[in-house]
Coordinates of C-alpha atoms and ligand atoms in Angstrom, one line a residue:
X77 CA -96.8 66.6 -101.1
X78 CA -98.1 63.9 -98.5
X79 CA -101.4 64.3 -97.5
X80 CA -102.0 67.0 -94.9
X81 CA -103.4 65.9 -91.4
X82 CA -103.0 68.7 -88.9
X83 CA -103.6 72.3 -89.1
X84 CA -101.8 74.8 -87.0
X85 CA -102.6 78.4 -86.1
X86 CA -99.9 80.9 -85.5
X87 CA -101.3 84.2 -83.6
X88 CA -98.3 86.9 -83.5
X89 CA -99.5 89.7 -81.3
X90 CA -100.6 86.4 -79.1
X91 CA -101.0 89.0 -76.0
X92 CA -102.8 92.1 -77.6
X93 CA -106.7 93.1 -77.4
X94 CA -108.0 91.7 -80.6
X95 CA -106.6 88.1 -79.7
X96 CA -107.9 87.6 -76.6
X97 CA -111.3 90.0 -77.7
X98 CA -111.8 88.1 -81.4
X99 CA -109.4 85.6 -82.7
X100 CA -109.6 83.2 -79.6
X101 CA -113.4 83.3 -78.4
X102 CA -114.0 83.0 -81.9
X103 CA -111.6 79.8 -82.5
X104 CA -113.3 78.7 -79.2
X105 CA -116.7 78.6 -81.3
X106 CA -115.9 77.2 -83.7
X107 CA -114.3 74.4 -81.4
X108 CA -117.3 74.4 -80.0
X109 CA -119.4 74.2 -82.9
X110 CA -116.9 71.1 -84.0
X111 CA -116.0 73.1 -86.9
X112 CA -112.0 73.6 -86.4
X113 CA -110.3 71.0 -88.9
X114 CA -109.2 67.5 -87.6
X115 CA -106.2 68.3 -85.5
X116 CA -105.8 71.9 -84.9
X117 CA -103.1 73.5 -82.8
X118 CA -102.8 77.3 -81.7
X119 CA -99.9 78.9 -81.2
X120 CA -99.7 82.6 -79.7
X121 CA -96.6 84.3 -80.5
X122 CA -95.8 87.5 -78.5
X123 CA -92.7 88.9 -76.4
X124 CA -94.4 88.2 -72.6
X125 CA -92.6 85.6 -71.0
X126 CA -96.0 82.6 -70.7
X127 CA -95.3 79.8 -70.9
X128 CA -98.3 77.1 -72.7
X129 CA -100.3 77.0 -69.3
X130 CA -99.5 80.8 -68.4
X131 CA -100.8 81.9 -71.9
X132 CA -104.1 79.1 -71.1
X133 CA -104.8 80.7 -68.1
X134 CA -105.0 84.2 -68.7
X135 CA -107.4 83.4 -72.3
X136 CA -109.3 80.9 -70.1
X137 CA -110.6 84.3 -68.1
X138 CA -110.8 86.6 -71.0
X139 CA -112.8 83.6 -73.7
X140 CA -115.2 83.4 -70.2
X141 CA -116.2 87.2 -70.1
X142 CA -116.4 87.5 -74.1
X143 CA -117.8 84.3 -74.8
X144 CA -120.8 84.4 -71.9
X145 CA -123.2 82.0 -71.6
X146 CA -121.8 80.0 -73.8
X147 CA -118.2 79.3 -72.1
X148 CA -118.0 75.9 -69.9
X149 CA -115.3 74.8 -68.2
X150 CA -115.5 71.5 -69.8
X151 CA -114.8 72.6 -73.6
X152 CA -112.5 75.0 -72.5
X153 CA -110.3 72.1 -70.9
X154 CA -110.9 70.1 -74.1
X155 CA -109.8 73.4 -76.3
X156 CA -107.3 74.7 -74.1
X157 CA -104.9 71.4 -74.7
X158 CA -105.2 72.8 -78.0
X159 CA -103.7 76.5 -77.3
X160 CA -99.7 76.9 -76.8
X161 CA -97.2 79.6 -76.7
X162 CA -94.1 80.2 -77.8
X163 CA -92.5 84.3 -77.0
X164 CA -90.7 85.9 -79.3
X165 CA -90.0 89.2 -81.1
X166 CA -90.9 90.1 -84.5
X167 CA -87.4 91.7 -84.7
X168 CA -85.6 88.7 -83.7
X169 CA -84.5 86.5 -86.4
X170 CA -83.2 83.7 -83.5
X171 CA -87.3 83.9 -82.7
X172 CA -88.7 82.8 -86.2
X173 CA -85.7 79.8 -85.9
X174 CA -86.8 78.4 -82.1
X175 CA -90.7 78.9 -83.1
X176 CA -89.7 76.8 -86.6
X177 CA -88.4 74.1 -84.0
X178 CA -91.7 74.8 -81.5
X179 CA -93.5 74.2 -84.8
X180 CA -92.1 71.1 -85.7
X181 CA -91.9 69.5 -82.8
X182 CA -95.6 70.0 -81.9
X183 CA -96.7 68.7 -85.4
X184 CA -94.7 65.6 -84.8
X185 CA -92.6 66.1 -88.2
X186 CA -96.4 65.1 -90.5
X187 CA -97.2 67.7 -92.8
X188 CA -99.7 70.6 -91.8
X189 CA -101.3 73.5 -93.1
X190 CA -100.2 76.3 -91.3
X191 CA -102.2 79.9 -91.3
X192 CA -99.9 82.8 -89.5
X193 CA -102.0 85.3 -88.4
X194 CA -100.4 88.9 -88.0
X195 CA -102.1 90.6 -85.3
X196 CA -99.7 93.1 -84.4
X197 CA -98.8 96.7 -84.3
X198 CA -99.5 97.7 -88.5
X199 CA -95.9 99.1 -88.5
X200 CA -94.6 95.1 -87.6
X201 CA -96.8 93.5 -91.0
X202 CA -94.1 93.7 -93.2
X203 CA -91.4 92.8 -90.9
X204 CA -93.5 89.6 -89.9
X205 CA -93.9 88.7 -93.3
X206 CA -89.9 88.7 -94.5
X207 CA -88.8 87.0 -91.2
X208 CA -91.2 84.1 -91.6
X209 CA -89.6 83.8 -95.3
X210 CA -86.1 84.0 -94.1
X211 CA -86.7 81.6 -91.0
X212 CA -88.1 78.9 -93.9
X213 CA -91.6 78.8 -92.6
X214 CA -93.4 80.1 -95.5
X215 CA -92.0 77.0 -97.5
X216 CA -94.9 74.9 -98.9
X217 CA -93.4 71.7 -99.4
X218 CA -94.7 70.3 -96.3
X219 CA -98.8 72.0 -96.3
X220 CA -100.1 75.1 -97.4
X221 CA -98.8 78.3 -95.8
X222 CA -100.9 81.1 -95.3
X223 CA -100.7 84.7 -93.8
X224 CA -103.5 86.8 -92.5
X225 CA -102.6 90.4 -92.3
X226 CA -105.2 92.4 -90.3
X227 CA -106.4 95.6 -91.0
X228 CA -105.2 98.3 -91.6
X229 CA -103.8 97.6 -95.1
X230 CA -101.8 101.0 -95.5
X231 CA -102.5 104.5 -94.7
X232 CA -102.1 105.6 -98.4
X233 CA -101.6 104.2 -101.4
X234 CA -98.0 103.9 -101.6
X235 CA -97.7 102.6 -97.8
X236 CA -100.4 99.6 -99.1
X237 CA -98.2 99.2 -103.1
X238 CA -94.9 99.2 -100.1
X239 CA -96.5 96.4 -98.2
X240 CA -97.6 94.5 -101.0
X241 CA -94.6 94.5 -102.5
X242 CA -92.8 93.5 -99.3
X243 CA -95.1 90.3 -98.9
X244 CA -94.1 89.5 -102.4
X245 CA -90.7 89.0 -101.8
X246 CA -91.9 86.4 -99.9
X247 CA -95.7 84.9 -100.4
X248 CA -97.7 84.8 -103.5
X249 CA -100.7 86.8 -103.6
X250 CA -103.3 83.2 -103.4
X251 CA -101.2 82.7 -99.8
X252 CA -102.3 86.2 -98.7
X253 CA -105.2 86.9 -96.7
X254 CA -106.6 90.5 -96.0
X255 CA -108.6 90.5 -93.3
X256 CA -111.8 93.4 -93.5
X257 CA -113.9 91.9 -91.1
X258 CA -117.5 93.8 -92.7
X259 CA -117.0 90.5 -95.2
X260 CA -117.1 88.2 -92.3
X261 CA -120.5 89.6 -91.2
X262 CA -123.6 87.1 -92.4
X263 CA -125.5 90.0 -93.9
X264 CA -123.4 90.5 -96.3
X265 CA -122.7 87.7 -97.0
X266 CA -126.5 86.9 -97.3
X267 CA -126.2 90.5 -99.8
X268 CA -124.9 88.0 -102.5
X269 CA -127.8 85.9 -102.0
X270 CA -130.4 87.8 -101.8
X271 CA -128.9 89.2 -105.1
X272 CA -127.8 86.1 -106.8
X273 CA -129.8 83.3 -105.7
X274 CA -133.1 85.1 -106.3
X275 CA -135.1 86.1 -109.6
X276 CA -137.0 88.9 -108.4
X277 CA -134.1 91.1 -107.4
X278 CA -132.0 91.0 -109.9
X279 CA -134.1 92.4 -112.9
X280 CA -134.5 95.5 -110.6
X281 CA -130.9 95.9 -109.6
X282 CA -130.3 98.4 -112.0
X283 CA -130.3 102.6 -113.4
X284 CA -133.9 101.7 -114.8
X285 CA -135.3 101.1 -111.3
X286 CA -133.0 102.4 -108.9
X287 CA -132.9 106.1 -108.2
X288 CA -130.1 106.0 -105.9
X289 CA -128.5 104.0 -103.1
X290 CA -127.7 105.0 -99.1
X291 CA -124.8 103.4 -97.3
X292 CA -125.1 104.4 -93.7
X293 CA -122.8 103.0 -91.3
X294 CA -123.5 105.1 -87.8
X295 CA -121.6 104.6 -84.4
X296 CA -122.9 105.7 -81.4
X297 CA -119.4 105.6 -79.6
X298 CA -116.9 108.7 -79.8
X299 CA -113.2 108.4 -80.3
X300 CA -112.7 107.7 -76.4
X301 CA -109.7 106.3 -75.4
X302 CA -108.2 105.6 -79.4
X303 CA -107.5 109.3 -79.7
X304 CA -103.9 108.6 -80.5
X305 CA -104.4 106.3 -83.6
X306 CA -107.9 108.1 -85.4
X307 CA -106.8 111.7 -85.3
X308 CA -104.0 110.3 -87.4
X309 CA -106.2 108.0 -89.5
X310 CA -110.3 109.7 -89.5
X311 CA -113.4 108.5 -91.0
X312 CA -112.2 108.0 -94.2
X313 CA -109.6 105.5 -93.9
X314 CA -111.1 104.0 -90.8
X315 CA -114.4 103.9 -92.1
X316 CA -114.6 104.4 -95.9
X317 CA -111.5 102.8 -97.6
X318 CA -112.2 99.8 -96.3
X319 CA -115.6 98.5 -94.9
X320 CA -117.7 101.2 -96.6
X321 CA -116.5 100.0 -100.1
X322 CA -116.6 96.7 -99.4
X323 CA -120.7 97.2 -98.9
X324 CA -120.5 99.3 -102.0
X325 CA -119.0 97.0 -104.1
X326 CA -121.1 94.0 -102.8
X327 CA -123.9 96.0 -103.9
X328 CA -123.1 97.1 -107.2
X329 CA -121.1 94.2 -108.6
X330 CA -122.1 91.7 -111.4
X331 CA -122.7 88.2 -110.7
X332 CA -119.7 86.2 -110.6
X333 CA -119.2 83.3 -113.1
X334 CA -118.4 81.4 -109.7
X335 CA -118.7 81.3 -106.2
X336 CA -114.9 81.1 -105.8
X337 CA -112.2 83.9 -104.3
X338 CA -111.1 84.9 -107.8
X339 CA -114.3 85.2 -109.8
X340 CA -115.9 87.4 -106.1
X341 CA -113.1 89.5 -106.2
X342 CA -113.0 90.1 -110.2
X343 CA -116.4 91.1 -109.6
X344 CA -115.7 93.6 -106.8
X345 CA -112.8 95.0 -108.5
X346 CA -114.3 95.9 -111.4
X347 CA -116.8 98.1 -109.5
X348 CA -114.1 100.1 -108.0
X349 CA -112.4 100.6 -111.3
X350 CA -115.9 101.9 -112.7
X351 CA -115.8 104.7 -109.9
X352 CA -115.7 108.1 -111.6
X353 CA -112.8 109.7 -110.7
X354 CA -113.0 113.1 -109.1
X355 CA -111.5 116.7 -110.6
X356 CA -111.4 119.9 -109.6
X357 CA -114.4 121.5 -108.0
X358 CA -115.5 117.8 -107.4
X359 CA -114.0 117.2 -104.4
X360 CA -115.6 120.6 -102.1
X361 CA -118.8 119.4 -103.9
X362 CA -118.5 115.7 -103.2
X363 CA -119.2 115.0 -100.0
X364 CA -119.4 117.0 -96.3
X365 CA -116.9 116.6 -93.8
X366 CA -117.2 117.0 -89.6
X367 CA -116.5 116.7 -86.3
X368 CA -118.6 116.2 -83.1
X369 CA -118.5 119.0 -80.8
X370 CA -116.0 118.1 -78.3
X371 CA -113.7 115.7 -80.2
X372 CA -110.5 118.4 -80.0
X373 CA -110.6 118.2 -76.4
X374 CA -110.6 114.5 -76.6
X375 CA -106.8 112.6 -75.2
X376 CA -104.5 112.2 -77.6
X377 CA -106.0 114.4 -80.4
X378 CA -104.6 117.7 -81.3
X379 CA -106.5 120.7 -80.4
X380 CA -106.4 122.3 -83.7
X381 CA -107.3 118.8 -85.2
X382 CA -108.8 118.8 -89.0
X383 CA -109.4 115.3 -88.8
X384 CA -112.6 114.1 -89.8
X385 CA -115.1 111.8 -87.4
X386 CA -118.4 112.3 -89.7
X387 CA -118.1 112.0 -94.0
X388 CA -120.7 112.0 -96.4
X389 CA -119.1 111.0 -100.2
X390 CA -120.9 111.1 -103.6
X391 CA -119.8 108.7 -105.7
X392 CA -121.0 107.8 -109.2
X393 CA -120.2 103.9 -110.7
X394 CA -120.2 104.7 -114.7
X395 CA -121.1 101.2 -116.1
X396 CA -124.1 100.4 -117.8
X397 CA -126.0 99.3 -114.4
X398 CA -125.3 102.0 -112.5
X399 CA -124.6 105.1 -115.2
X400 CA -126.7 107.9 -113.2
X401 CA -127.9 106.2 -110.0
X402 CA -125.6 107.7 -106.8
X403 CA -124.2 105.9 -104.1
X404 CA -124.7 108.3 -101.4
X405 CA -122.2 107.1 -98.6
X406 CA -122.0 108.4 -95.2
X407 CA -120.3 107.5 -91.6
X408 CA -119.7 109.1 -88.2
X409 CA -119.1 108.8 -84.5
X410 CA -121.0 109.9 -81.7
X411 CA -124.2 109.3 -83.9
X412 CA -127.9 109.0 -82.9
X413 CA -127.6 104.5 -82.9
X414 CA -125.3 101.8 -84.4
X415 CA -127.1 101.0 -87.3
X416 CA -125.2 99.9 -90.4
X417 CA -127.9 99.8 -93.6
X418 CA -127.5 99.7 -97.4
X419 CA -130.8 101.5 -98.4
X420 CA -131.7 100.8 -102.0
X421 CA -134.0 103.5 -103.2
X422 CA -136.2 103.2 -106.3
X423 CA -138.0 105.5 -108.5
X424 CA -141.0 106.9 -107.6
X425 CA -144.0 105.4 -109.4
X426 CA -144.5 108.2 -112.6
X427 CA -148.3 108.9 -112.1
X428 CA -150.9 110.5 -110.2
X429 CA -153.1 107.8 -110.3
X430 CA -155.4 108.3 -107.5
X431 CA -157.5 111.0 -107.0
X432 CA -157.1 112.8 -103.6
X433 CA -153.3 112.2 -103.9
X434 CA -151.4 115.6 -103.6
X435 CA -148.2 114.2 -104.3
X436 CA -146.6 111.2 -105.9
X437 CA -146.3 108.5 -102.9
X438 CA -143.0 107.9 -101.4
X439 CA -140.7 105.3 -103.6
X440 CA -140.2 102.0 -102.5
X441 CA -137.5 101.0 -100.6
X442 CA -135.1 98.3 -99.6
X443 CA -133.2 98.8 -96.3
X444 CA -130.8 96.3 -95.9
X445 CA -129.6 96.2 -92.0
X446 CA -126.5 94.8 -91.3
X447 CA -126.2 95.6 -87.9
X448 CA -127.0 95.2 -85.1
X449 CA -129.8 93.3 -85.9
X450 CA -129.4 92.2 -89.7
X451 CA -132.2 91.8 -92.0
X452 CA -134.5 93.3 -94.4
X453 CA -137.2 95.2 -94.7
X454 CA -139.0 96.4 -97.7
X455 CA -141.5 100.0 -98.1
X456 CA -144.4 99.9 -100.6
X457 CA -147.5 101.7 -101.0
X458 CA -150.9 100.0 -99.6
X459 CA -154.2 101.6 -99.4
X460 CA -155.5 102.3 -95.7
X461 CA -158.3 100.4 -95.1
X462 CA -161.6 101.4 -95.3
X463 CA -161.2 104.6 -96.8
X464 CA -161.1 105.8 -100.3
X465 CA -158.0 105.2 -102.1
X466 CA -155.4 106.8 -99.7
X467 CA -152.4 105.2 -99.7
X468 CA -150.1 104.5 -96.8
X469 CA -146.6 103.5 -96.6
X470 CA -146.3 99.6 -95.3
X471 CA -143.4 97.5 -94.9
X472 CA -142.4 93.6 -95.2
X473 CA -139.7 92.5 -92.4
X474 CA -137.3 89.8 -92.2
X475 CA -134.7 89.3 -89.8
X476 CA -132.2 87.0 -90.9
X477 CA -131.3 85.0 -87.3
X478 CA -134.9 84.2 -86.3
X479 CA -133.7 80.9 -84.9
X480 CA -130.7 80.8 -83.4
X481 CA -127.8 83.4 -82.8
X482 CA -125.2 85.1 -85.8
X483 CA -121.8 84.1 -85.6
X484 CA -119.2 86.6 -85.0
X485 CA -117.1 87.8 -88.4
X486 CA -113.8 86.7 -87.0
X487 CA -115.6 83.2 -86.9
X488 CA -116.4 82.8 -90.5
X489 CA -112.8 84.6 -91.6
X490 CA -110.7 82.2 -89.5
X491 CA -112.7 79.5 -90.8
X492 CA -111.9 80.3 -94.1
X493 CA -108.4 81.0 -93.8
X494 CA -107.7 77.6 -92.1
X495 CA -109.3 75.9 -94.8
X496 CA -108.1 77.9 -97.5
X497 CA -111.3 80.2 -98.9
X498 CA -110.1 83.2 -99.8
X499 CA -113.1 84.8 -101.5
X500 CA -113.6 87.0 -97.9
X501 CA -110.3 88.5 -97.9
X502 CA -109.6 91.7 -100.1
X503 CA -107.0 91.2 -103.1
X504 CA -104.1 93.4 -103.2
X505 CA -105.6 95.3 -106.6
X506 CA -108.8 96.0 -104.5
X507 CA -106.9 97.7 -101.7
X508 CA -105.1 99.6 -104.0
X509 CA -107.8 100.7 -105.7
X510 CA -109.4 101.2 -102.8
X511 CA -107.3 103.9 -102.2
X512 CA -106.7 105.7 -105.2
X513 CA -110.1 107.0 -104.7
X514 CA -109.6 107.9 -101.1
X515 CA -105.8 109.3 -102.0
X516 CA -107.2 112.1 -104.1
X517 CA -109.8 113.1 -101.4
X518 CA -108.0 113.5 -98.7
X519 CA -105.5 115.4 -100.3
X520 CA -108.2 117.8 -101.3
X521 CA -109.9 117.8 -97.9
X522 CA -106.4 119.2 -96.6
X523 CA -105.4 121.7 -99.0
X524 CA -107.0 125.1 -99.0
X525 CA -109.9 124.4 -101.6
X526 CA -111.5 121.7 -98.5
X527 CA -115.0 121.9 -98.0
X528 CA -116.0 123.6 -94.7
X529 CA -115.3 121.1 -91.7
X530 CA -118.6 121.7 -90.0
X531 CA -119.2 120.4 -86.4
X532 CA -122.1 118.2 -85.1
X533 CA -123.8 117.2 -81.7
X534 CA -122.9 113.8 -80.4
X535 CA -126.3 112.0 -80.5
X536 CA -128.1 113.4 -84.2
X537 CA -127.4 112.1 -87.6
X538 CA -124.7 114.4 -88.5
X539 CA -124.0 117.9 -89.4
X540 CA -127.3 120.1 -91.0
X541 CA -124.7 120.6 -93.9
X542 CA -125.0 116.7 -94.5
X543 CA -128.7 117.1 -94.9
X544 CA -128.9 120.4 -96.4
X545 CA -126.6 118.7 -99.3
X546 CA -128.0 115.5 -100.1
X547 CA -131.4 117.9 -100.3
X548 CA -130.0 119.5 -103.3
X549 CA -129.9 116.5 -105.2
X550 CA -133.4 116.4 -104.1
X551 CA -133.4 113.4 -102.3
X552 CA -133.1 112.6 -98.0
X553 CA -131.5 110.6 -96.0
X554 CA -132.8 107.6 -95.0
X555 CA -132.6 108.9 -91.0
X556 CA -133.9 105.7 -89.4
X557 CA -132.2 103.7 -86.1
X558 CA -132.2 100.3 -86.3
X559 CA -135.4 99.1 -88.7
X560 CA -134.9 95.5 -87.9
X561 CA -135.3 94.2 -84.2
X562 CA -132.9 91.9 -82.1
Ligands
BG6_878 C1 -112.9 99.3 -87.2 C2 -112.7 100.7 -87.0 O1 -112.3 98.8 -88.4 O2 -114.3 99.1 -87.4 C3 -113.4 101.3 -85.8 O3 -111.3 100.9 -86.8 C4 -114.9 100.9 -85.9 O4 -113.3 102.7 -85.6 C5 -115.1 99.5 -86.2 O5 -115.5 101.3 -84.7 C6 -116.6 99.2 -86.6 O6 -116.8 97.8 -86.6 P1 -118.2 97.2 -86.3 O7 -118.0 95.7 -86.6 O8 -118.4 97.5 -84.8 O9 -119.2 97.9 -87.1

């Protein structure tokens, strides 16, 4: 092959929410940032009639209002030559052969990369993926081809083996990207460098330290207006399958061999094959399950809903790290703050040393905030001054964007997928894994042995249940908003 000097950007579902909310004020950053590869085009695909200065016109508003301060008019005249449109249908095979020509044409017949980006309705994925085989544009004779398939990857596991197995007939699994935007979020990235790029962690990181571990990811918003789509879907596979596991697994994995998509995601899947797998009585004592109090009422869910909005999960990792520490996992709506934190618990210290002490002092702690405000902070014992030897908790802070602002996950994914990194997109074996261990639960949570779906006040941490369980293990939830400051 020729060398490659353009780089083009397909967007199909060119006139939904996450393109103009995301994909395109992110692509405008990165314009701005002068980090788009030499010669970039955009093309939306969608079935509204725009034309190239229709589709320009209506982003130019939206990138304003979700861009802010940053938008000018300038860059966005420079950018915007960038942006074109060609309508079609997903369903129309004509479509795929007049956007080939579009394609062609505006790459002047040199070689490109090309990354198509499926951003449509979930039920349109596969579709998308066989017509751009049989139109001849996932043929990489002329620059890598690429697809981005956005969340979510299945609603089971056989929907997700179904979907992988229809973008095989077409793509090979190093051309497929998965998008789970939690990966494109700098903390955690920064997870795997706290972990790997530092001595002092890592000789900790392990059941001889570590009593337990907390993955909290709280929303304050309710359901609202997306009624429709989560009673069908709940916590678990909105919440869990996906962007919960992801933390997990960036917290328990072993240090790749590389920095490079297949040695990450070797890594990662090897965490999720270590997950005990549930039996019997397991699954009422495994985790609690709720709803806020008013979420039946709420449009388009059905009043005698058993969907979940708040899960906690037990899960146990049996490798030699992790043989006997917990990962306590937990998510809801309509929670007390948006706070998403991976709190690493350690053992308390074994002795009563001082005198005067009643009880052993609290264990250290690492709480590891990915959002809003990402950073870390660390709990230790130090003796309040001026007294005898009373000890007092203390903590260390960091927050990870003193100097200058975070970018935005879609950012750092689109960045990647135009240049060709795949180490932030999920593999098909993790998604499948992924949910064989969310399969089994939520069979059990609908069948008559279900735990007790217990209800919760919009604005707390949960349902008592959630508390009065984790208590039996004899531990607490780490019930904290936001520890790190914007
Ligand atoms: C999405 C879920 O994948 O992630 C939403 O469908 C959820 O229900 C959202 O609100 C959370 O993402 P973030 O980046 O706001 O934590």
């Amino acid at each position: 092959m020729n060398a490659v000097g353009a780089h083009t950007m397909v967007i199909f579902g060119a006139s939904g929410d996450l393109t103009s909310r995301k994909l395109i004020p992110a692509l405008y950053r990165l314009h701005l940032r002068g980090r788009l590869p030499e010669n970039t085009r955009i093309v939306g695909v969608a079935r509204s009639k725009f034309d190239d200065e229709g589709w320009r016109k209506q982003l130019a508003e939206t990138t304003a209002k979700f861009v802010g301060d940053e938008f000018s008019s300038e860059s966005w005249i420079q950018f915007a030559a960038k942006v074109h449109y060609s309508p079609g249908d997903i369903k129309a095979a004509e479509d795929f052969q007049a956007l080939r020509t579009r394609l062609e044409q505006l790459e002047g017949g040199a070689n490109a990369d090309r990354v198509y980006y499926v951003a449509t309705m979930p039920q349109l994925y596969a579709e998308a993926a066989a017509q751009l085989g049989a139109a001849g544009l996932a043929d990489d004779s002329h620059g890598a081809r690429r697809i981005v398939i956005e969340k979510p990857f299945g609603t089971d596991l056989s929907t997700a083996q179904n979907l992988n197995s229809s973008i095989y007939r077409v793509w090979r699994e190093d051309q497929v990207y998965r998008i789970d935007h939690y990966l494109g979020k700098e903390t955690v990235q920064n997870m795997m460098v706290l972990r790997f790029g530092n001595t002092i962690f890592e000789p900790l990181w392990n059941r001889n330290y570590i009593d337990h571990v907390q993955i909290t990811v709280a929303e304050e918003v309710i359901v609202g207006r997306r009624g429709d789509y989560y009673d069908k879907s709940g916590i678990l596979r909105d919440m869990f399958q996906n962007h919960i596991f992801q933390l997990m697994m960036i917290t328990a994995m072993e240090a790749p061999v590389k920095y490079d998509a297949t040695s990450v995601r070797d890594e990662k899947v090897k965490v999720l094959r270590a997950v005990r797998k549930l039996q019997g009585s397991d699954f009422a004592e495994c985790g609690v399950r709720a709803q806020y109090e008013g979420y039946r009422a709420e449009e388009g869910v059905d009043p005698a809903s058993e969907t979940e909005t708040f899960a906690a999960m037990k899960l146990h990792i049996d490798n030699w790290r992790w043989k006997g520490v917990p990962f306590y996992l937990r998510s809801g709506k309509g929670m007390s703050c948006r706070t998403t934190q991976i709190v690493i618990e350690f053992h308390h210290p074994p002795h009563l040393l001082f005198s005067g002490q009643k009880s052993l002092p609290q264990a250290n702690r690492l709480v590891i905030q990915i959002q809003p405000a990402e950073g870390i902070q660390m709990h230790f014992q130090s003796k309040v001054p001026d007294q005898e030897m009373q000890l007092r908790q203390s903590s260390l802070d960091f927050r990870f964007d003193s100097g200058g602002s975070l970018p935005d996950a879609y950012q750092r994914l689109l960045q990647d997928a135009l240049e060709g990194d795949a180490s932030l997109f999920a593999r098909s074996d993790e998604v499948e894994l992924a949910w064989q261990i969310i399969d089994p639960i939520l069979a059990a949570w609908r069948s008559p042995a279900a735990p007790p779906m217990n209800s919760y006040q919009v604005g707390g941490w949960g349902p008592e249940a959630g508390s009065e369980w984790i208590q039996k293990d004899g531990r607490q939830w780490f019930d904290v908003c936001p520890v790190i400051h914007g």
